[in-house]
Amino acid sequence: MNIIIAPDAEQAVAQAAAIVAAEIHARARPVLGLATGRTMERLYALLVADHENAGLDFSTATSFNLDEYVGLPKEAPQSYHTYMHEHLFDRVNMRAGYGHLPNGTAPDLDAECAAYEELIRASGGIDLQLLGIGETGHIGFNEPPSAFDTRTRAVELDPVTRAQNAEMFGGDATAVPEYALTMGVGTILDAERLLLLAVGKGKADIIRKALLDPMTPDVSASAVRLHPDCTIILDDDAAAEWRAHKSE
Ligand code: F6R
């Protein structure tokens, strides 16, 4: 596990964006695992700027997002489908149809999850998986408890996560969908490289738990410690509790 601490959020995000850009440069056909959320908004803005100013080329890239709400139409402003189009897909030269998200309105959700796993396999697997961390310690929407061998599936969102994401739903946690589709912890661990990015004081406590407490399905982010090639980028605030306790 390679832990990088940047002095502030902007520099943390810039380092993460540089790793994603290097991966795109290095591969003839990069397969990226993508995340959504507030942390990633700035990262995608930096990738878009790199595309506009330095020609970062997405034309051979394929991507798979971690998760999507169940029951929310793709076109809804809060869907992760909309988020990805607004923040990345429509602003770079991604080929139409190569930016994949699980379909949370599929009539048969189990079949949709199995097909998503198959599509990842058929694309040769994910080269670099981008991860954020939620207040429950989730990666993707792997809420506690999520076994480390779980695959893409429908999950019930934790009330803490629904509160965390309420802002996009007019501040009303009960308006946040109750269920989501998410890659499993096992699906995530199959990626060749992991890149976890967390910034801000609000992430300090859960980062300490994920990185220092015993690994547990109750904090699915703790599973990244099992991965042979995992980079974690934190800003000073998110690293504070980890730093204070790491030598105990
Ligand atoms: C979203 C996702 C989540 C978020 C996490 C952090 O696709 O997979 O695990 O990365 O909830 O979200 P923010 O960045 O909004 O704090």
CSV table of C-alpha atoms and ligand atoms in Angstrom, one decimal, residues 34-40 65-67 80 130-135 138-142 161 164-165 182 197 203, ligand 1:
chain,number,residue,atom,x,y,z
A,34,LEU,CA,-14.7,5.2,-12.2
A,35,ALA,CA,-16.3,6.7,-9.1
A,36,THR,CA,-18.7,9.6,-8.6
A,37,GLY,CA,-19.3,11.9,-5.6
A,38,ARG,CA,-18.1,15.3,-4.6
A,39,THR,CA,-14.4,14.3,-4.3
A,40,MET,CA,-14.3,13.2,-8.0
A,65,ASN,CA,-18.5,3.0,-13.0
A,66,LEU,CA,-18.8,1.5,-9.5
A,67,ASP,CA,-22.4,2.1,-8.9
A,80,TYR,CA,-24.7,8.7,-11.7
A,130,LEU,CA,-10.7,4.9,-8.9
A,131,LEU,CA,-12.2,4.9,-5.4
A,132,GLY,CA,-13.7,7.4,-2.9
A,133,ILE,CA,-14.7,6.4,0.6
A,134,GLY,CA,-18.0,7.1,2.2
A,135,GLU,CA,-18.8,7.9,5.8
A,138,HIS,CA,-17.9,2.0,1.9
A,139,ILE,CA,-16.1,1.8,-1.4
A,140,GLY,CA,-18.6,1.8,-4.3
A,141,PHE,CA,-21.8,1.3,-2.3
A,142,ASN,CA,-20.5,-1.7,-0.4
A,161,THR,CA,-25.0,7.2,3.1
A,164,GLN,CA,-24.4,11.9,3.1
A,165,ASN,CA,-25.9,12.1,-0.4
A,182,THR,CA,-22.7,-1.6,-6.9
A,197,LEU,CA,-8.7,9.4,-3.0
A,203,LYS,CA,-12.9,11.6,6.1
B,1,F6R,C1,-19.6,6.9,-5.7
B,1,F6R,C2,-19.0,6.0,-4.8
B,1,F6R,C3,-18.8,6.3,-3.4
B,1,F6R,C4,-18.2,7.7,-3.1
B,1,F6R,C5,-18.1,8.0,-1.6
B,1,F6R,C6,-17.5,9.3,-1.3
B,1,F6R,O1,-19.6,6.3,-7.0
B,1,F6R,O2,-18.5,4.9,-5.2
B,1,F6R,O3,-18.1,5.3,-2.7
B,1,F6R,O4,-16.9,7.6,-3.7
B,1,F6R,O5,-19.4,7.9,-1.1
B,1,F6R,O6,-18.3,10.3,-1.8
B,1,F6R,P1,-17.9,11.9,-1.7
B,1,F6R,O7,-16.7,12.1,-2.6
B,1,F6R,O8,-19.1,12.6,-2.2
B,1,F6R,O9,-17.6,12.1,-0.3
